[in-house]
Tab-separated table of C-alpha atoms in Angstrom:
chain	number	residue	atom	x	y	z
G	1	MET	CA	39.652	8.585	-11.559
G	2	THR	CA	41.870	5.562	-10.806
G	3	SER	CA	44.163	3.988	-13.378
G	4	GLU	CA	41.783	1.026	-13.707
G	5	GLN	CA	38.817	3.362	-14.380
G	6	SER	CA	40.936	5.320	-16.878
G	7	THR	CA	41.847	2.114	-18.723
G	8	ALA	CA	38.183	1.086	-18.856
G	9	ALA	CA	37.222	4.517	-20.216
G	10	GLU	CA	39.929	4.305	-22.886
G	11	ARG	CA	38.706	0.854	-23.970
G	12	ALA	CA	35.136	2.161	-24.220
G	13	ALA	CA	36.310	5.126	-26.305
G	14	ARG	CA	38.221	2.854	-28.684
G	15	ASN	CA	35.100	0.713	-29.161
G	16	GLY	CA	33.027	3.771	-29.988
G	17	HIS	CA	31.098	3.787	-26.710
G	18	VAL	CA	31.141	7.032	-24.787
G	19	THR	CA	30.138	6.607	-21.158
G	20	PRO	CA	29.562	9.747	-19.084
G	21	PRO	CA	31.637	9.858	-15.930
G	22	VAL	CA	29.761	8.665	-12.871
G	23	ASP	CA	30.509	9.808	-9.385
G	24	PRO	CA	30.696	6.604	-7.309
G	25	ALA	CA	29.409	8.553	-4.312
G	26	VAL	CA	25.923	8.922	-5.863
G	27	ILE	CA	25.460	5.224	-6.624
G	28	ASP	CA	23.365	3.370	-4.075
G	29	GLU	CA	24.948	0.111	-3.088
G	30	PRO	CA	22.574	-2.813	-2.389
G	31	HIS	CA	23.089	-2.426	1.340
G	32	ASP	CA	22.167	1.293	1.045
G	33	ILE	CA	18.844	0.387	-0.576
G	34	TRP	CA	18.065	-2.041	2.226
G	35	ASP	CA	19.110	0.569	4.779
G	36	HIS	CA	16.574	2.970	3.287
G	37	ARG	CA	13.855	0.318	3.325
G	38	VAL	CA	14.541	-0.682	6.909
G	39	ALA	CA	14.630	2.960	8.005
G	40	ALA	CA	11.338	3.663	6.223
G	41	GLY	CA	9.760	0.583	7.793
G	42	LEU	CA	10.895	1.559	11.282
G	43	ALA	CA	9.623	5.105	10.773
G	44	PHE	CA	6.252	3.693	9.669
G	45	LEU	CA	6.041	1.468	12.753
G	46	ARG	CA	7.033	4.356	15.009
G	47	ARG	CA	4.228	6.520	13.602
G	48	ARG	CA	1.705	3.711	14.007
G	49	LEU	CA	2.699	2.939	17.599
G	50	SER	CA	2.753	6.579	18.614
G	51	GLY	CA	-0.524	7.405	16.888
G	52	GLN	CA	1.094	9.992	14.618
G	53	TYR	CA	-1.086	9.306	11.583
G	54	GLU	CA	-4.327	10.732	10.243
G	55	VAL	CA	-7.724	9.244	9.462
G	56	ASP	CA	-10.636	11.088	7.915
G	57	GLU	CA	-14.192	11.321	9.227
G	58	PHE	CA	-15.027	7.901	7.742
G	59	GLY	CA	-12.024	6.195	9.360
G	60	PHE	CA	-9.943	6.054	6.162
G	61	ASP	CA	-6.209	5.646	6.860
G	62	ALA	CA	-4.429	6.610	3.619
G	63	GLU	CA	-0.938	5.712	4.873
G	64	LEU	CA	-2.012	2.232	5.966
G	65	ALA	CA	-3.773	1.698	2.636
G	66	ASP	CA	-0.679	2.722	0.654
G	67	GLN	CA	1.878	0.890	2.786
G	68	VAL	CA	0.011	-2.299	3.684
G	69	PHE	CA	-3.281	-2.941	1.875
G	70	HIS	CA	-2.331	-2.041	-1.707
G	71	PRO	CA	0.998	-3.941	-1.761
G	72	VAL	CA	-0.879	-7.098	-0.713
G	73	LEU	CA	-3.678	-6.557	-3.230
G	74	ARG	CA	-1.125	-5.808	-5.947
G	75	VAL	CA	0.190	-9.371	-5.747
G	76	LEU	CA	-3.312	-10.676	-6.452
G	77	TYR	CA	-4.425	-8.309	-9.191
G	78	ARG	CA	-1.096	-8.164	-11.043
G	79	ASP	CA	0.547	-11.570	-10.532
G	80	TRP	CA	-2.261	-14.011	-9.678
G	81	PHE	CA	-5.066	-12.623	-11.865
G	82	ARG	CA	-2.746	-11.019	-14.481
G	83	THR	CA	-5.157	-8.092	-14.709
G	84	GLU	CA	-5.241	-5.826	-17.743
G	85	VAL	CA	-6.803	-2.381	-17.314
G	86	PHE	CA	-8.336	-0.290	-20.091
G	87	GLY	CA	-9.865	3.188	-20.221
G	88	ILE	CA	-8.025	4.646	-17.237
G	89	ASP	CA	-8.162	8.022	-19.045
G	90	ASN	CA	-11.937	8.011	-18.546
G	91	LEU	CA	-11.418	8.637	-14.840
G	92	PRO	CA	-11.098	12.247	-13.687
G	93	LEU	CA	-7.608	13.396	-12.758
G	94	LYS	CA	-9.072	15.526	-9.980
G	95	GLY	CA	-12.482	15.915	-8.435
G	96	ALA	CA	-15.402	13.601	-7.856
G	97	GLY	CA	-16.476	10.602	-9.901
G	98	LEU	CA	-18.870	7.706	-9.268
G	99	VAL	CA	-17.463	4.404	-10.535
G	100	VAL	CA	-20.223	1.813	-11.033
G	101	GLY	CA	-19.160	-1.808	-11.521
G	102	ASN	CA	-20.656	-5.253	-12.020
G	103	HIS	CA	-20.472	-7.528	-8.980
G	104	SER	CA	-19.672	-11.261	-8.944
G	105	GLY	CA	-17.373	-13.964	-7.670
G	106	THR	CA	-18.981	-15.463	-4.522
G	107	LEU	CA	-16.522	-13.424	-2.401
G	108	ALA	CA	-16.379	-9.754	-3.366
G	109	LEU	CA	-12.746	-9.663	-4.481
G	110	ASP	CA	-13.782	-7.691	-7.562
G	111	ALA	CA	-14.287	-4.554	-5.457
G	112	LEU	CA	-10.790	-4.863	-3.961
G	113	MET	CA	-9.162	-5.587	-7.319
G	114	LEU	CA	-10.938	-2.612	-8.889
G	115	ALA	CA	-9.650	-0.328	-6.135
G	116	ALA	CA	-6.097	-1.712	-6.386
G	117	ALA	CA	-5.945	-1.489	-10.182
G	118	LEU	CA	-7.332	2.052	-10.200
G	119	HIS	CA	-4.833	3.195	-7.565
G	120	ASP	CA	-1.864	1.711	-9.426
G	121	LYS	CA	-2.827	2.751	-12.961
G	122	HIS	CA	-4.264	6.213	-12.315
G	123	PRO	CA	-1.713	8.998	-12.992
G	124	GLU	CA	-2.508	10.539	-9.596
G	125	HIS	CA	-2.742	7.147	-7.803
G	126	ARG	CA	-6.168	8.039	-6.485
G	127	HIS	CA	-8.019	5.990	-3.890
G	128	LEU	CA	-11.404	4.472	-4.696
G	129	ARG	CA	-13.767	4.912	-1.740
G	130	LEU	CA	-15.888	1.780	-1.873
G	131	LEU	CA	-19.481	1.597	-0.660
G	132	GLY	CA	-20.069	-1.715	1.135
G	133	ALA	CA	-23.040	-3.733	2.346
G	134	ASP	CA	-24.298	-3.457	5.928
G	135	LEU	CA	-23.122	-7.023	6.598
G	136	VAL	CA	-19.482	-5.960	6.152
G	137	PHE	CA	-19.802	-3.302	8.846
G	138	ARG	CA	-21.521	-5.608	11.324
G	139	MET	CA	-18.471	-7.893	11.487
G	140	PRO	CA	-16.000	-6.637	14.140
G	141	VAL	CA	-12.578	-7.170	12.518
G	142	LEU	CA	-13.701	-6.850	8.908
G	143	SER	CA	-15.538	-3.625	9.679
G	144	GLU	CA	-12.416	-1.980	11.091
G	145	LEU	CA	-10.274	-3.098	8.155
G	146	ALA	CA	-12.865	-1.902	5.655
G	147	ARG	CA	-13.056	1.522	7.284
G	148	LYS	CA	-9.267	1.920	7.331
G	149	ALA	CA	-9.084	0.862	3.665
G	150	GLY	CA	-11.499	3.640	2.721
G	151	SER	CA	-14.878	1.894	2.593
G	152	THR	CA	-18.117	3.062	4.128
G	153	VAL	CA	-21.748	1.945	4.269
G	154	ALA	CA	-23.598	1.976	0.950
G	155	CYS	CA	-26.083	4.726	1.721
G	156	ASN	CA	-26.880	7.956	-0.086
G	157	PRO	CA	-25.828	10.347	2.704
G	158	ASP	CA	-22.310	8.866	2.921
G	159	ALA	CA	-22.012	8.664	-0.870
G	160	GLU	CA	-23.044	12.298	-1.273
G	161	ARG	CA	-20.623	13.467	1.431
G	162	LEU	CA	-17.725	11.680	-0.255
G	163	LEU	CA	-18.660	12.956	-3.705
G	164	GLY	CA	-19.134	16.440	-2.292
G	165	THR	CA	-15.516	16.466	-1.135
G	166	GLY	CA	-14.217	15.428	-4.561
G	167	GLU	CA	-13.586	11.722	-3.937
G	168	LEU	CA	-13.755	8.829	-6.386
G	169	VAL	CA	-16.515	6.561	-5.064
G	170	GLY	CA	-17.078	2.945	-6.096
G	171	VAL	CA	-20.479	1.261	-5.983
G	172	PHE	CA	-21.827	-2.137	-7.048
G	173	PRO	CA	-25.617	-1.812	-7.472
G	174	GLU	CA	-26.203	-5.566	-7.923
G	175	GLY	CA	-25.183	-6.174	-4.302
G	176	PHE	CA	-25.446	-9.742	-3.045
G	177	LYS	CA	-27.625	-10.662	-6.036
G	178	GLY	CA	-24.546	-10.277	-8.209
G	179	VAL	CA	-21.943	-11.765	-5.883
G	180	GLY	CA	-24.107	-14.761	-4.996
G	181	LYS	CA	-25.397	-15.756	-8.429
G	182	LEU	CA	-24.720	-19.204	-9.854
G	183	TYR	CA	-21.926	-19.847	-12.341
G	184	ALA	CA	-24.560	-20.713	-14.935
G	185	ASP	CA	-25.629	-17.032	-14.818
G	186	ARG	CA	-22.114	-15.619	-15.145
G	187	TYR	CA	-21.749	-12.201	-16.720
G	188	LYS	CA	-25.503	-11.623	-16.758
G	189	LEU	CA	-26.118	-8.418	-14.816
G	190	GLN	CA	-28.731	-8.607	-12.091
G	191	ARG	CA	-31.238	-5.874	-11.295
G	192	PHE	CA	-29.742	-2.555	-10.180
G	193	GLY	CA	-32.195	-1.959	-7.357
G	194	ARG	CA	-33.840	1.456	-7.037
G	195	GLY	CA	-31.016	3.466	-8.553
G	196	GLY	CA	-29.891	5.138	-5.336
G	197	PHE	CA	-26.393	5.573	-6.765
G	198	VAL	CA	-27.862	7.650	-9.593
G	199	SER	CA	-29.605	9.977	-7.131
G	200	ALA	CA	-26.332	10.544	-5.282
G	201	ALA	CA	-24.575	11.417	-8.547
G	202	LEU	CA	-27.388	13.739	-9.649
G	203	ARG	CA	-27.504	15.646	-6.355
G	204	THR	CA	-23.788	16.360	-6.551
G	205	GLY	CA	-23.540	16.774	-10.339
G	206	THR	CA	-20.947	13.996	-10.432
G	207	PRO	CA	-20.069	12.086	-13.632
G	208	ILE	CA	-20.831	8.354	-13.597
G	209	ILE	CA	-18.089	6.064	-14.919
G	210	PRO	CA	-19.353	2.528	-15.728
G	211	ALA	CA	-16.737	-0.176	-15.091
G	212	ALA	CA	-16.858	-3.693	-16.547
G	213	ILE	CA	-14.949	-6.477	-14.774
G	214	VAL	CA	-14.273	-9.828	-16.430
G	215	GLY	CA	-12.536	-12.597	-14.485
G	216	ALA	CA	-14.222	-12.552	-11.083
G	217	GLU	CA	-16.914	-15.033	-12.122
G	218	GLU	CA	-14.309	-17.814	-12.428
G	219	ILE	CA	-12.423	-17.434	-9.142
G	220	TYR	CA	-15.048	-19.360	-7.120
G	221	PRO	CA	-17.509	-20.876	-9.613
G	222	MET	CA	-20.707	-21.157	-7.574
G	223	LEU	CA	-22.459	-24.407	-8.438
G	224	ALA	CA	-25.159	-24.340	-5.754
G	225	ASP	CA	-26.494	-22.308	-2.850
G	226	ILE	CA	-27.483	-24.199	0.319
G	227	LYS	CA	-30.241	-21.823	1.424
G	228	PRO	CA	-31.188	-23.557	4.733
G	229	LEU	CA	-27.569	-23.382	5.894
G	230	ALA	CA	-27.354	-19.755	4.768
G	231	ARG	CA	-30.429	-18.896	6.857
G	232	LEU	CA	-29.013	-20.748	9.851
G	233	LEU	CA	-25.740	-18.789	9.631
G	234	LYS	CA	-27.554	-15.528	8.779
G	235	LEU	CA	-25.698	-15.209	5.497
G	236	PRO	CA	-27.111	-14.039	2.157
G	237	TYR	CA	-26.074	-17.383	0.612
G	238	PHE	CA	-23.943	-20.447	1.354
G	239	PRO	CA	-21.899	-21.319	-1.746
G	240	VAL	CA	-20.869	-24.686	-3.076
G	241	THR	CA	-17.938	-24.434	-5.480
G	242	PRO	CA	-15.562	-27.013	-7.029
G	243	THR	CA	-13.204	-26.441	-4.066
G	244	PHE	CA	-15.474	-25.329	-1.198
G	245	PRO	CA	-16.425	-26.795	1.247
G	246	TRP	CA	-14.703	-29.973	0.008
G	247	LEU	CA	-11.138	-28.711	0.534
G	248	GLY	CA	-11.835	-26.853	3.761
G	249	PRO	CA	-9.729	-23.680	4.186
G	250	LEU	CA	-7.931	-24.391	0.894
G	251	GLY	CA	-11.257	-23.804	-0.831
G	252	ILE	CA	-10.839	-20.089	-0.056
G	253	VAL	CA	-7.880	-19.838	-2.460
G	254	PRO	CA	-9.248	-18.195	-5.647
G	255	LEU	CA	-8.663	-19.856	-9.005
G	256	PRO	CA	-6.144	-17.912	-11.152
G	257	SER	CA	-8.517	-16.604	-13.807
G	258	LYS	CA	-7.465	-13.944	-16.304
G	259	TRP	CA	-8.993	-10.536	-15.476
G	260	LEU	CA	-9.862	-7.611	-17.735
G	261	ILE	CA	-11.141	-4.304	-16.331
G	262	GLU	CA	-12.436	-1.480	-18.509
G	263	PHE	CA	-13.500	1.986	-17.397
G	264	CYS	CA	-16.096	3.285	-19.859
G	265	PRO	CA	-16.529	6.915	-20.949
G	266	PRO	CA	-18.116	9.040	-18.207
G	267	ILE	CA	-21.810	9.908	-18.274
G	268	PRO	CA	-22.260	13.583	-17.267
G	269	THR	CA	-24.987	14.489	-14.766
G	270	GLU	CA	-24.496	18.187	-14.019
G	271	HIS	CA	-27.342	19.095	-16.425
G	272	LEU	CA	-29.718	16.853	-14.455
G	273	VAL	CA	-29.098	18.152	-10.921
G	274	ASP	CA	-32.683	19.396	-10.640
G	275	HIS	CA	-34.048	15.924	-11.496
G	276	ALA	CA	-32.478	13.950	-8.647
G	277	ASP	CA	-35.927	13.086	-7.275
G	278	ASP	CA	-37.521	12.274	-10.637
G	279	PRO	CA	-38.027	8.470	-10.710
G	280	LEU	CA	-38.154	8.369	-14.510
G	281	VAL	CA	-34.844	10.213	-14.914
G	282	VAL	CA	-33.206	8.048	-12.238
G	283	PHE	CA	-34.486	4.824	-13.806
G	284	ASN	CA	-33.414	5.792	-17.340
G	285	LEU	CA	-29.930	6.778	-16.223
G	286	ALA	CA	-29.515	3.607	-14.153
G	287	ASP	CA	-30.641	1.568	-17.169
G	288	GLN	CA	-28.129	3.385	-19.387
G	289	VAL	CA	-25.315	2.540	-16.960
G	290	ARG	CA	-26.425	-1.096	-16.755
G	291	GLU	CA	-26.603	-1.493	-20.541
G	292	THR	CA	-23.189	0.114	-20.961
G	293	ILE	CA	-21.616	-2.329	-18.513
G	294	GLN	CA	-23.397	-5.341	-20.035
G	295	GLN	CA	-22.282	-4.445	-23.564
G	296	THR	CA	-18.715	-3.875	-22.424
G	297	LEU	CA	-18.692	-7.257	-20.660
G	298	HIS	CA	-19.605	-8.948	-23.960
G	299	GLU	CA	-16.754	-7.140	-25.724
G	300	LEU	CA	-14.236	-8.054	-23.025
G	301	LEU	CA	-15.293	-11.696	-23.107
G	302	GLU	CA	-14.588	-11.772	-26.835
G	303	ARG	CA	-11.093	-10.437	-26.139
G	304	ARG	CA	-10.546	-13.136	-23.510
G	305	PRO	CA	-11.550	-16.477	-25.074
G	306	ASP	CA	-9.672	-18.513	-22.466
G	307	PRO	CA	-10.675	-17.761	-18.836
G	308	PHE	CA	-7.359	-19.099	-17.557
G	309	GLY	CA	-5.017	-18.065	-20.372
G	310	ARG	CA	-2.322	-15.415	-20.340
């Protein structure tokens, strides 16, 4: 210890503060931190360019998701939407789970925010394997990005394969009916289709975790749907919002609404494995999930009186 360090230690002792000795060699200087970051970045690029990374049978690239996709999404869900997450303990630490959420927002950012929030808040930082619409996987660039981020086509065979390998799978049964509904119908759940997600859970004995998302309805308030233009462009809808198409590309910037996400208690299905093909059982379970989400949405809306508050 130098004389200057000794003098500082003596002053601290006189003032009643005892500071344990620190070996200067173990302290990272700012330039050391940046050296580590640069080295890690170069190693990442080297692996990407040389093809030394793994993807699973669905095309999921976990390293790319962790290093690129989630850091970008984190800026949106944490800083722009100021998202609060509740009920993370209702998700399994290990093993399969089917997360069922409400869908809205004109552009399906709610699915991405749900995946990002789950990954960041879960103790094991698990990935949510999203099931997407056919339209997503018919678009060249978007399809590739979706696959690498962990998504696959929303069909029972793929869902059952993922659940069978112990993955967390995310599904939005409202589909385009939910994403493309008018702002006047915000937070009113649309029909859940035929309950295919329930059949997938029943066949694999996987618990269903309802998830309620508040905030997505306000990011692009849909005032009208120009159906002739949607048919011409082969889109499920063509939205008119307060900013689109009036502001051109700027209309794609989402409004900074306040988001709340709650994962509800899981609904067990292992006792119903033999009833996967029973329409009545499937319908009743799908209705239970829908009612749980709808009720939770009402509760979250009461907690968030101001859509754009802190």
